[in-house]
Amino acid sequence: MPKAGITPRAQDYSQWYLDIVREADLADYAEIVRGSIVFKPTGYAIWEAIQSGLDLRIKATGHVNAYFPLLIPKSLLLKEAEHVEGFAPEVAEVTRVSGVELAEPYVIRPTSETIIGYFYAKWIRSWRDLPLLINQWANVVRWEMRTRPFLRTTEFLWQEGHTVHATEEDAERETLLILHDVYGDFLENEMAIPVIKGLKTEKEKFAGALRTYALEAMMQDGRALQAGTSHNLGQNFAKAFDITFSDQNNTIQVAWTTSWGVSTRLIGALIMVHSDDEGLVLPPRIAPTQVVVVPIYKNEAEKVSVMATVARLTAEWKGRIRFKVDGRDNLSPGFKFNEWELKGIPIRVEIGPKDVAKETVAVARRDRPGREGKSFIPQAGLTEHLIELLADIQQSLFTKALKFREEHTFFATNLAELQAAVEQGFARCYWAGSKEDEQRIQTDFKATIRAIPFDQPPTPGPCVLTGQETTQQVIFARAY
RNA sequence: CGGGGCGUGGCUCAGCCUGGUAGAGCGCCGCGUUCGGGACGCGGAGGUCGGUGGUUCAAGUCCACUCGCCCCGACCA
């Protein structure tokens, strides 16, 4: 039974997504600021959980955090030709202050390669200064044409890593380290989102990059969402910003740089991968609250004994389970059950007079909504049971998402199959086409090459478009 | 930016065609009864009708402009 206020996915997937955002109280429209949202406390708490999981991994791989200015002199942005061209349409400028025209306008950063490049050129003198491994948590502004809460907003929050290396190999190793050990590990193990990792085509790569690697996830409507990118910038930015160093032989060398980022879009991915028609579903490792306790009583005497039991049981949870007790007196238990399901709390524990008498509790798991996911278990050993259950929910969410992706991925040998596949999910196929061919597929089928996956076949086959023999397979999909 | 739809109490919407001074349900506040899957009764508060300008004796209603949101498309994390 779908919740009041939530459009079923099958009826209108876009509307379902917006309903979840509103009903789970994640965000509010900042209708006075075009394309912007307010991250409400529940939505921001999810971002904080994402931040802490990523920050841990970013630091574990040797990076440190810093912060660079929001405003970038316009002249700096213009230094890398391909980069300018890529971002020009979506850059906002500050041209006047107090009514007076500025001698040189500033742009609000759409990303920080340019201003960071300027400072890196100042800071780096010797091979001993390398590698330089810095990350920043920041907001950026891109004036996109069409916005959607979390998935694409005018201003968004993200982290952007910017590193400098002495050799091309080092830069490439860094780019892949981030892709696998930071993003891939975090997405799959913390967010329970299975990803396809691979290389972007020339058409899809970051403006100014040598090559771009990305992680692509499948949403429940079969569309792809780029969850993160890691760019090997080669020497393009180093040349434009004069990032050079003296090597061991005292020869001046141009450095190699990388950049990589994930954004608050991940919250959108989280919603679209796991949630259902009952509301939000949060993986336990990301959920700001993992267990909610709903006490049940109908008079003061029952309240006293129930709350005593709640206090005794939850005392053991501190430091092991993130939980809260819903002590609101004005709402019925049934209302609370529905509300916490809507908000995606992984486990609900109900404790009433019968449980006090029988030394049991009712435990409901969110990944199986309604009464179906509810069982009565003894109070003895409850803490361990809940911890195991959280791990089980985490695992089953990942397994379910992976199964969905596999069931919606099809191998295409011709254009008709390719079209049919991208209407359902991902199309995997041999590809030897040009950039123009890729554009044609996009025009005809609304699908783009999301990735050239790392796992490639041992044997060649005919290109889905040209028929030419090739060993390269790609993933086509409609994308967010 | 192009095509379509929509802005009226916190939310969902009616009223607009055919101008006459604003309504419903839910929510909210108070009191009481309730409480194991979205409780009920009684009483109450709450709206310069997205904004600006115009037409008119009179505008939520008609006209123009503008801002924002949603859907589809092109651009993108």
Coordinates of C-alpha atoms (C1' of nucleotides) in Angstrom, one line a residue:
Chain A
M1 CA 0.0 0.0 0.0
P2 CA 1.7 3.2 -1.1
K3 CA 1.9 6.1 1.3
A4 CA -0.4 9.0 0.9
G5 CA 1.4 11.8 -0.9
I6 CA 3.8 9.5 -2.8
T7 CA 3.1 8.9 -6.5
P8 CA 4.0 5.2 -7.3
R9 CA 7.2 4.7 -9.3
A10 CA 5.4 2.9 -12.1
Q11 CA 3.0 5.8 -12.6
D12 CA 5.4 8.7 -12.8
Y13 CA 9.0 8.1 -11.8
S14 CA 10.0 11.9 -11.9
Q15 CA 7.1 12.8 -9.6
W16 CA 7.8 9.9 -7.3
Y17 CA 11.3 11.2 -6.8
L18 CA 10.1 14.7 -6.0
D19 CA 7.5 13.3 -3.7
I20 CA 10.2 11.4 -1.7
V21 CA 12.3 14.5 -1.4
R22 CA 9.4 16.4 0.0
E23 CA 7.7 13.8 2.1
A24 CA 10.9 12.5 3.7
D25 CA 11.6 16.2 4.5
L26 CA 15.1 16.2 2.8
A27 CA 14.9 19.5 1.1
D28 CA 12.8 22.5 0.4
Y29 CA 12.8 24.6 -2.8
A30 CA 14.5 27.9 -2.5
E31 CA 12.0 29.3 -4.9
I32 CA 13.4 32.8 -4.5
V33 CA 16.8 31.5 -5.9
R34 CA 16.6 29.9 -9.3
G35 CA 17.2 26.2 -9.3
S36 CA 18.4 26.1 -5.7
I37 CA 17.3 24.0 -2.7
V38 CA 17.5 24.2 1.0
F39 CA 19.1 21.1 2.5
K40 CA 16.8 20.5 5.5
P41 CA 18.2 18.9 8.6
T42 CA 17.4 15.3 7.5
G43 CA 18.8 15.9 4.0
Y44 CA 21.9 17.6 5.3
A45 CA 22.5 14.8 7.8
I46 CA 22.8 12.4 4.9
W47 CA 25.3 14.7 3.2
E48 CA 27.3 14.8 6.5
A49 CA 27.3 11.0 6.5
I50 CA 28.6 11.0 2.9
Q51 CA 31.2 13.6 3.8
S52 CA 32.6 11.7 6.8
G53 CA 32.8 8.4 4.9
L54 CA 34.6 10.0 1.9
D55 CA 36.8 12.3 4.0
L56 CA 38.0 9.2 5.9
R57 CA 39.0 7.5 2.7
I58 CA 40.5 10.7 1.1
K59 CA 42.7 11.1 4.1
A60 CA 43.6 7.5 4.4
T61 CA 45.0 7.7 0.8
G62 CA 47.3 10.5 1.8
H63 CA 45.4 13.7 1.0
V64 CA 44.8 16.7 3.1
N65 CA 42.0 19.3 3.1
A66 CA 42.4 23.0 2.2
Y67 CA 40.1 25.8 1.0
F68 CA 40.3 28.1 -2.0
P69 CA 38.3 31.2 -2.9
L70 CA 34.8 31.1 -4.3
L71 CA 35.5 34.0 -6.6
I72 CA 37.9 33.5 -9.5
P73 CA 39.3 36.3 -11.6
K74 CA 37.7 35.9 -15.0
S75 CA 41.1 36.0 -16.7
L76 CA 42.2 32.9 -14.9
L77 CA 39.3 30.9 -16.1
L78 CA 40.2 31.8 -19.7
K79 CA 43.6 30.3 -19.5
E80 CA 42.8 26.7 -20.5
A81 CA 41.0 26.8 -23.9
E82 CA 39.1 23.6 -23.8
H83 CA 38.1 24.2 -20.2
V84 CA 36.7 27.7 -20.9
E85 CA 34.7 26.4 -23.9
G86 CA 33.2 23.6 -21.8
F87 CA 32.1 25.8 -18.9
A88 CA 31.4 29.1 -20.5
P89 CA 27.6 28.6 -20.9
E90 CA 27.1 28.0 -17.2
V91 CA 29.4 30.4 -15.4
A92 CA 27.9 33.3 -13.3
E93 CA 29.9 36.5 -13.1
V94 CA 30.2 39.2 -10.5
T95 CA 30.7 42.4 -12.4
R96 CA 29.8 45.2 -10.1
V97 CA 30.1 46.1 -6.4
S98 CA 28.1 48.8 -4.8
G99 CA 26.9 49.8 -8.2
V100 CA 30.4 50.3 -9.6
E101 CA 31.7 48.2 -12.5
L102 CA 34.7 46.1 -11.5
A103 CA 38.0 46.6 -13.5
E104 CA 38.2 42.8 -13.7
P105 CA 35.1 40.7 -13.2
Y106 CA 35.1 37.6 -11.1
V107 CA 33.4 34.4 -11.9
I108 CA 31.8 32.2 -9.3
R109 CA 33.7 28.9 -9.4
P110 CA 32.0 26.2 -11.4
T111 CA 35.0 24.1 -10.4
S112 CA 38.4 25.2 -9.1
E113 CA 41.1 23.8 -11.4
T114 CA 42.0 27.3 -12.5
I115 CA 42.4 29.1 -9.2
I116 CA 44.0 26.1 -7.6
G117 CA 46.3 25.9 -10.6
Y118 CA 47.4 29.5 -10.1
F119 CA 48.4 28.7 -6.5
Y120 CA 50.0 25.4 -7.3
A121 CA 52.3 27.2 -9.7
K122 CA 53.4 29.4 -6.9
W123 CA 53.9 26.6 -4.4
I124 CA 55.7 24.0 -6.4
R125 CA 59.4 24.5 -7.0
S126 CA 61.1 21.1 -6.8
W127 CA 60.4 17.4 -7.3
R128 CA 60.5 17.3 -3.5
D129 CA 57.3 19.3 -3.4
L130 CA 55.5 16.4 -5.2
P131 CA 53.2 14.8 -5.1
L132 CA 50.9 17.6 -3.9
L133 CA 47.7 15.9 -2.7
I134 CA 44.9 18.4 -1.7
N135 CA 41.2 18.1 -1.4
Q136 CA 38.6 20.8 -0.8
W137 CA 35.0 20.6 0.4
A138 CA 33.2 23.5 -1.3
N139 CA 30.1 24.8 -3.0
V140 CA 30.1 25.6 -6.7
V141 CA 27.7 27.3 -9.0
R142 CA 26.7 26.2 -12.5
W143 CA 23.9 27.9 -14.3
E144 CA 22.2 24.7 -15.7
M145 CA 19.2 24.9 -17.9
R146 CA 17.1 22.4 -16.1
T147 CA 17.4 21.7 -12.4
R148 CA 16.2 18.9 -10.1
P149 CA 16.6 18.7 -6.3
F150 CA 20.0 17.1 -5.5
L151 CA 20.5 15.7 -9.0
R152 CA 21.2 19.1 -10.6
T153 CA 21.0 22.4 -8.7
T154 CA 22.4 25.8 -9.6
E155 CA 24.6 25.7 -6.4
F156 CA 25.8 22.4 -5.2
L157 CA 28.1 21.0 -2.5
W158 CA 30.9 18.7 -3.4
Q159 CA 34.5 17.8 -2.8
E160 CA 37.1 18.4 -5.4
G161 CA 40.5 16.8 -5.2
H162 CA 43.4 18.5 -7.0
T163 CA 46.8 16.7 -7.2
V164 CA 50.1 17.3 -8.8
H165 CA 52.6 14.7 -9.8
A166 CA 56.1 14.4 -11.3
T167 CA 55.2 11.8 -13.9
E168 CA 52.4 10.8 -16.1
E169 CA 52.4 7.3 -14.5
D170 CA 52.0 8.9 -11.0
A171 CA 49.1 11.0 -12.2
E172 CA 47.4 8.0 -13.8
R173 CA 47.9 5.9 -10.6
E174 CA 46.3 8.7 -8.5
T175 CA 43.4 9.0 -10.9
L176 CA 42.6 5.2 -10.6
L177 CA 43.3 5.1 -6.8
I178 CA 40.6 7.6 -6.2
L179 CA 38.2 5.8 -8.6
H180 CA 38.7 2.5 -6.9
D181 CA 39.7 3.0 -3.3
V182 CA 37.9 6.2 -2.5
Y183 CA 34.8 6.4 -4.7
G184 CA 34.2 2.8 -5.6
D185 CA 34.7 1.5 -2.1
F186 CA 32.6 4.2 -0.6
L187 CA 29.7 3.8 -3.0
E188 CA 29.5 0.1 -2.9
N189 CA 30.3 -0.6 0.8
E190 CA 28.7 2.4 2.5
M191 CA 25.9 3.5 0.2
A192 CA 25.2 0.0 -1.1
I193 CA 25.2 1.4 -4.7
P194 CA 26.7 -1.0 -7.3
V195 CA 28.8 0.9 -9.8
I196 CA 30.3 0.3 -13.2
K197 CA 33.7 1.8 -13.4
G198 CA 35.3 2.8 -16.7
L199 CA 36.7 5.4 -19.0
K200 CA 34.7 8.2 -20.6
T201 CA 34.7 8.7 -24.3
E202 CA 36.3 11.8 -25.8
K203 CA 32.8 13.2 -26.2
E204 CA 31.9 12.7 -22.5
K205 CA 35.2 13.6 -20.8
F206 CA 35.8 16.6 -18.6
A207 CA 36.6 19.8 -20.4
G208 CA 40.3 20.1 -20.4
A209 CA 41.1 16.6 -19.3
L210 CA 43.4 14.1 -20.9
R211 CA 41.0 11.3 -19.9
T212 CA 38.1 11.0 -17.5
Y213 CA 37.2 7.9 -15.5
A214 CA 33.8 7.6 -14.0
L215 CA 31.5 5.5 -11.8
E216 CA 28.0 4.9 -13.2
A217 CA 25.0 3.6 -11.3
M218 CA 21.7 2.4 -12.5
M219 CA 18.5 4.1 -11.1
Q220 CA 15.3 2.2 -10.7
D221 CA 13.9 3.6 -14.0
G222 CA 16.9 2.0 -15.8
R223 CA 18.6 5.3 -16.4
A224 CA 22.3 5.9 -15.6
L225 CA 23.6 8.4 -13.1
Q226 CA 27.2 9.4 -13.1
A227 CA 28.1 9.1 -9.4
G228 CA 31.7 10.4 -9.5
T229 CA 34.5 11.3 -11.8
S230 CA 38.3 11.2 -11.7
H231 CA 40.3 13.1 -14.3
N232 CA 43.8 12.7 -15.5
L233 CA 44.4 16.2 -16.6
G234 CA 47.7 15.4 -18.2
Q235 CA 49.8 18.5 -18.6
N236 CA 47.0 20.7 -20.0
F237 CA 46.4 22.7 -16.8
A238 CA 50.0 22.5 -15.8
K239 CA 51.0 24.2 -19.1
A240 CA 48.2 26.8 -18.9
F241 CA 49.1 27.7 -15.3
D242 CA 52.8 27.1 -15.5
I243 CA 53.0 24.4 -12.9
T244 CA 56.6 23.3 -13.2
F245 CA 59.3 21.9 -11.0
S246 CA 63.0 21.1 -11.1
D247 CA 63.7 17.4 -11.2
Q248 CA 66.6 15.5 -9.7
N249 CA 68.8 16.6 -12.6
N250 CA 67.9 20.3 -12.0
T251 CA 65.9 20.3 -15.3
I252 CA 62.6 22.2 -15.3
Q253 CA 59.7 19.9 -16.0
V254 CA 56.0 20.5 -16.6
A255 CA 54.0 18.7 -13.9
W256 CA 51.0 16.3 -14.3
T257 CA 47.8 17.0 -12.5
T258 CA 44.6 15.3 -11.6
S259 CA 41.2 16.3 -10.3
W260 CA 38.2 14.3 -9.0
G261 CA 34.9 15.0 -7.4
V262 CA 31.6 13.8 -6.1
S263 CA 28.7 16.0 -5.2
T264 CA 25.4 16.2 -3.3
R265 CA 24.0 14.5 -6.4
L266 CA 24.9 11.3 -4.5
I267 CA 21.9 12.0 -2.3
G268 CA 19.7 11.8 -5.4
A269 CA 21.4 8.5 -6.3
L270 CA 20.8 7.1 -2.9
I271 CA 17.1 7.9 -3.2
M272 CA 16.7 6.5 -6.7
V273 CA 18.6 3.3 -6.1
H274 CA 17.0 2.1 -2.8
S275 CA 13.7 3.9 -2.1
D276 CA 10.3 2.4 -2.8
D277 CA 6.6 3.5 -3.1
E278 CA 6.4 3.7 0.7
G279 CA 9.1 6.3 0.9
L280 CA 12.8 6.7 1.5
V281 CA 15.0 3.7 2.2
L282 CA 18.4 4.4 3.7
P283 CA 21.3 1.9 3.9
P284 CA 22.2 1.4 7.6
R285 CA 25.8 2.6 7.2
I286 CA 24.6 6.0 5.8
A287 CA 21.4 6.4 7.8
P288 CA 21.8 9.2 10.4
T289 CA 19.4 7.3 12.5
Q290 CA 19.6 3.5 12.2
V291 CA 17.0 2.4 14.7
V292 CA 13.9 4.3 15.9
V293 CA 12.1 3.1 19.0
V294 CA 8.3 3.6 19.2
P295 CA 7.0 3.1 22.7
I296 CA 3.4 2.0 23.0
Y297 CA 1.1 2.6 26.0
K298 CA -2.4 3.8 26.8
N299 CA -2.1 5.1 30.3
E300 CA 0.4 6.5 32.8
A301 CA 1.1 3.1 34.5
E302 CA 1.9 1.5 31.1
K303 CA 4.0 4.4 30.1
V304 CA 6.1 4.1 33.2
S305 CA 6.9 0.5 32.7
V306 CA 7.3 0.7 28.9
M307 CA 9.7 3.7 29.2
A308 CA 11.7 1.9 31.9
T309 CA 12.1 -1.0 29.5
V310 CA 13.1 1.3 26.6
A311 CA 15.7 3.0 28.8
R312 CA 17.1 -0.3 30.0
L313 CA 17.4 -1.8 26.5
T314 CA 18.7 1.3 24.7
A315 CA 21.4 1.9 27.4
E316 CA 23.4 -0.9 25.7
W317 CA 23.1 0.7 22.3
K318 CA 25.0 3.9 23.0
G319 CA 28.1 4.1 20.9
R320 CA 27.1 1.0 18.9
I321 CA 23.9 2.0 17.2
R322 CA 22.6 5.4 16.1
F323 CA 19.1 5.5 17.5
K324 CA 16.3 7.7 18.7
V325 CA 13.3 7.2 20.8
D326 CA 10.0 8.6 19.5
G327 CA 8.5 9.8 22.7
R328 CA 5.9 12.1 21.1
D329 CA 2.7 11.8 23.2
N330 CA 0.2 13.3 20.7
L331 CA 0.6 10.8 17.9
S332 CA -0.7 7.2 17.7
P333 CA 1.8 4.4 17.2
G334 CA 0.3 3.6 13.7
F335 CA 1.0 7.1 12.6
K336 CA 4.6 6.9 13.8
F337 CA 5.1 3.5 12.0
N338 CA 4.2 5.1 8.7
E339 CA 6.2 8.2 9.3
W340 CA 9.4 6.4 10.1
E341 CA 8.9 4.1 7.1
L342 CA 8.4 7.2 4.9
K343 CA 11.7 8.7 6.3
G344 CA 13.6 5.5 5.6
I345 CA 14.9 4.5 9.1
P346 CA 16.4 1.0 8.6
I347 CA 14.9 -0.6 11.7
R348 CA 12.0 0.2 13.9
V349 CA 11.6 -1.3 17.3
E350 CA 8.2 -1.3 19.0
I351 CA 7.9 -1.8 22.7
G352 CA 4.5 -2.1 24.4
P353 CA 2.9 -3.5 27.5
K354 CA 2.8 -7.0 25.9
D355 CA 6.5 -6.9 25.2
V356 CA 7.2 -5.8 28.8
A357 CA 5.2 -8.8 30.0
K358 CA 6.7 -11.3 27.6
E359 CA 10.2 -9.8 27.5
T360 CA 10.1 -9.4 23.8
V361 CA 10.1 -6.5 21.3
A362 CA 8.7 -6.1 17.8
V363 CA 11.4 -5.4 15.2
A364 CA 10.5 -4.1 11.7
R365 CA 13.0 -3.9 8.9
R366 CA 12.5 -1.0 6.4
D367 CA 13.7 -3.0 3.4
R368 CA 10.6 -5.1 3.8
P369 CA 7.8 -2.6 4.4
G370 CA 4.6 -3.1 6.3
R371 CA 3.8 -6.0 8.6
E372 CA 5.8 -8.3 6.4
G373 CA 9.1 -7.1 7.7
K374 CA 8.0 -7.3 11.3
S375 CA 9.0 -10.0 13.8
F376 CA 8.8 -10.5 17.5
I377 CA 12.1 -11.3 19.2
P378 CA 13.3 -11.8 22.8
Q379 CA 14.8 -8.8 24.6
A380 CA 17.8 -10.9 25.6
G381 CA 20.5 -10.5 23.0
L382 CA 18.6 -7.6 21.3
T383 CA 21.6 -5.4 20.7
E384 CA 23.5 -8.1 18.9
H385 CA 20.5 -9.0 16.9
L386 CA 20.0 -5.4 15.8
I387 CA 23.6 -5.0 14.8
E388 CA 23.4 -8.2 12.7
L389 CA 20.1 -7.1 11.2
L390 CA 21.7 -3.7 10.2
A391 CA 24.5 -5.6 8.4
D392 CA 22.0 -7.8 6.8
I393 CA 19.9 -4.9 5.5
Q394 CA 23.0 -3.2 4.2
Q395 CA 23.9 -6.3 2.3
S396 CA 20.5 -7.1 0.9
L397 CA 20.1 -3.5 -0.4
F398 CA 23.3 -3.9 -2.3
T399 CA 22.4 -7.3 -3.6
K400 CA 18.9 -6.1 -4.6
A401 CA 20.4 -3.1 -6.5
L402 CA 23.0 -5.3 -8.2
K403 CA 20.3 -7.8 -9.3
F404 CA 18.2 -5.0 -10.7
R405 CA 21.1 -3.7 -12.7
E406 CA 21.9 -7.1 -14.1
E407 CA 18.3 -7.8 -15.0
H408 CA 18.2 -4.5 -16.8
T409 CA 21.5 -4.8 -18.7
F410 CA 21.3 -6.2 -22.2
F411 CA 23.8 -7.1 -24.9
A412 CA 23.0 -5.4 -28.1
T413 CA 24.2 -6.6 -31.5
N414 CA 22.3 -4.1 -33.7
L415 CA 20.7 -0.7 -33.5
A416 CA 17.2 -2.1 -32.9
E417 CA 18.5 -4.1 -29.9
L418 CA 20.4 -1.0 -28.7
Q419 CA 17.3 1.1 -28.8
A420 CA 15.2 -1.6 -27.0
A421 CA 17.9 -1.9 -24.4
V422 CA 18.2 1.7 -23.5
E423 CA 14.5 2.0 -23.0
Q424 CA 14.8 -0.6 -20.2
G425 CA 18.3 0.0 -18.9
F426 CA 21.9 -0.4 -20.0
A427 CA 23.0 -1.6 -23.4
R428 CA 26.3 -3.3 -23.6
C429 CA 27.8 -3.6 -27.1
Y430 CA 30.8 -3.6 -29.3
W431 CA 31.7 -0.1 -30.4
A432 CA 34.0 1.2 -33.0
G433 CA 32.2 4.4 -33.9
S434 CA 33.4 7.9 -34.1
K435 CA 32.5 10.9 -32.0
E436 CA 29.9 11.9 -34.6
D437 CA 28.4 8.4 -34.6
E438 CA 28.1 8.7 -30.8
Q439 CA 26.2 12.0 -31.3
R440 CA 23.9 10.3 -33.8
I441 CA 23.0 7.6 -31.3
Q442 CA 22.3 10.3 -28.8
T443 CA 20.1 12.2 -31.2
D444 CA 18.2 9.1 -32.3
F445 CA 17.9 7.1 -29.1
K446 CA 18.6 9.7 -26.3
A447 CA 21.4 7.5 -25.1
T448 CA 25.0 8.2 -24.6
I449 CA 28.1 6.1 -23.9
R450 CA 28.3 6.1 -20.1
A451 CA 31.5 4.2 -19.8
I452 CA 34.0 2.0 -21.6
P453 CA 34.1 -0.5 -18.8
F454 CA 37.4 -1.9 -17.4
D455 CA 36.2 -5.5 -17.8
Q456 CA 36.6 -6.0 -21.6
P457 CA 35.9 -9.2 -23.5
P458 CA 38.8 -11.5 -24.6
T459 CA 37.4 -11.9 -28.1
P460 CA 36.5 -9.2 -30.7
G461 CA 33.0 -8.7 -32.2
P462 CA 31.3 -6.5 -34.7
C463 CA 30.5 -2.9 -33.8
V464 CA 26.8 -2.4 -33.1
L465 CA 26.7 0.5 -35.6
T466 CA 29.4 0.0 -38.2
G467 CA 29.9 -3.8 -38.1
Q468 CA 33.6 -3.3 -37.9
E469 CA 35.5 -5.8 -35.8
T470 CA 36.6 -4.4 -32.5
T471 CA 37.6 -5.6 -29.0
Q472 CA 36.0 -2.6 -27.3
Q473 CA 32.7 -2.9 -25.5
V474 CA 30.9 0.1 -24.2
I475 CA 27.8 0.8 -22.0
F476 CA 25.0 2.9 -23.6
A477 CA 22.2 4.3 -21.5
R478 CA 19.9 7.3 -21.0
A479 CA 21.4 9.4 -18.3
Y480 CA 20.5 11.9 -15.6
Chain B
rC1 C1' 16.9 28.4 -24.1
rG2 C1' 12.3 26.1 -27.1
rG3 C1' 7.3 23.5 -26.4
rG4 C1' 3.4 22.4 -22.7
rG5 C1' 1.2 22.8 -17.7
rC6 C1' 0.8 25.5 -13.0
rG7 C1' 1.3 29.6 -8.9
rU8 C1' -5.2 31.0 -4.0
rG9 C1' -4.2 29.8 4.6
rG10 C1' 1.4 25.2 6.4
rC11 C1' -0.2 21.1 2.4
rU12 C1' -3.7 19.4 -1.7
rC13 C1' -7.1 22.1 -4.3
rA14 C1' -12.2 24.7 -5.6
rG15 C1' -13.5 29.6 -7.1
rC16 C1' -11.5 32.6 -12.8
rC17 C1' -15.0 31.0 -18.5
rU18 C1' -19.8 34.8 -17.3
rG19 C1' -15.6 40.8 -12.4
rG20 C1' -19.4 42.5 -6.8
rU21 C1' -14.8 42.2 -1.6
rA22 C1' -12.3 34.4 -0.3
rG23 C1' -13.9 28.6 0.5
rA24 C1' -13.2 23.0 1.5
rG25 C1' -10.4 18.8 3.2
rC26 C1' -6.0 17.7 5.7
rG27 C1' -2.5 20.0 9.0
rC28 C1' -2.0 23.6 13.2
rC29 C1' -3.6 25.7 18.5
rG30 C1' -6.8 24.5 23.2
rC31 C1' -9.7 20.9 26.1
rG32 C1' -11.4 16.0 26.7
rU33 C1' -11.6 10.9 25.3
rU34 C1' -8.0 7.6 22.6
rC35 C1' -3.1 4.9 21.7
rG36 C1' 0.1 -2.9 19.0
rG37 C1' -0.4 -0.1 11.3
rG38 C1' -2.0 6.9 9.4
rA39 C1' -7.9 7.9 16.3
rC40 C1' -12.3 11.0 17.6
rG41 C1' -15.5 15.0 19.5
rC42 C1' -16.1 20.2 20.6
rG43 C1' -14.0 25.0 20.3
rG44 C1' -10.4 28.2 17.7
rA45 C1' -6.4 30.7 14.9
rG46 C1' -4.6 31.3 10.1
rG47 C1' -4.9 34.0 3.3
rU48 C1' -2.2 42.0 0.8
rC49 C1' -5.1 35.1 -4.1
rG50 C1' 3.6 34.7 -6.9
rG51 C1' 5.1 40.1 -8.2
rU52 C1' 4.5 44.8 -11.0
rG53 C1' 1.6 47.7 -14.0
rG54 C1' -3.0 48.4 -16.7
rU55 C1' -8.6 48.2 -17.8
rU56 C1' -12.9 49.1 -14.5
rC57 C1' -17.3 52.4 -10.0
rA58 C1' -15.3 47.5 -8.5
rA59 C1' -10.0 42.5 -10.2
rG60 C1' -8.4 36.0 -7.2
rU61 C1' -11.4 36.5 -11.8
rC62 C1' -10.0 40.5 -17.7
rC63 C1' -5.1 42.5 -20.3
rA64 C1' 0.4 43.2 -20.5
rC65 C1' 5.0 42.3 -18.5
rU66 C1' 7.8 39.7 -14.9
rC67 C1' 9.5 35.9 -11.3
rG68 C1' 9.2 30.8 -9.7
rC69 C1' 7.8 25.6 -9.9
rC70 C1' 6.6 20.9 -12.8
rC71 C1' 6.8 17.8 -17.5
rC72 C1' 9.3 17.0 -22.5
rG73 C1' 13.8 18.4 -25.4
rA74 C1' 18.8 20.5 -26.2
rC75 C1' 23.4 21.5 -22.0
rC76 C1' 25.5 19.3 -17.6
rA77 C1' 28.1 16.6 -11.3

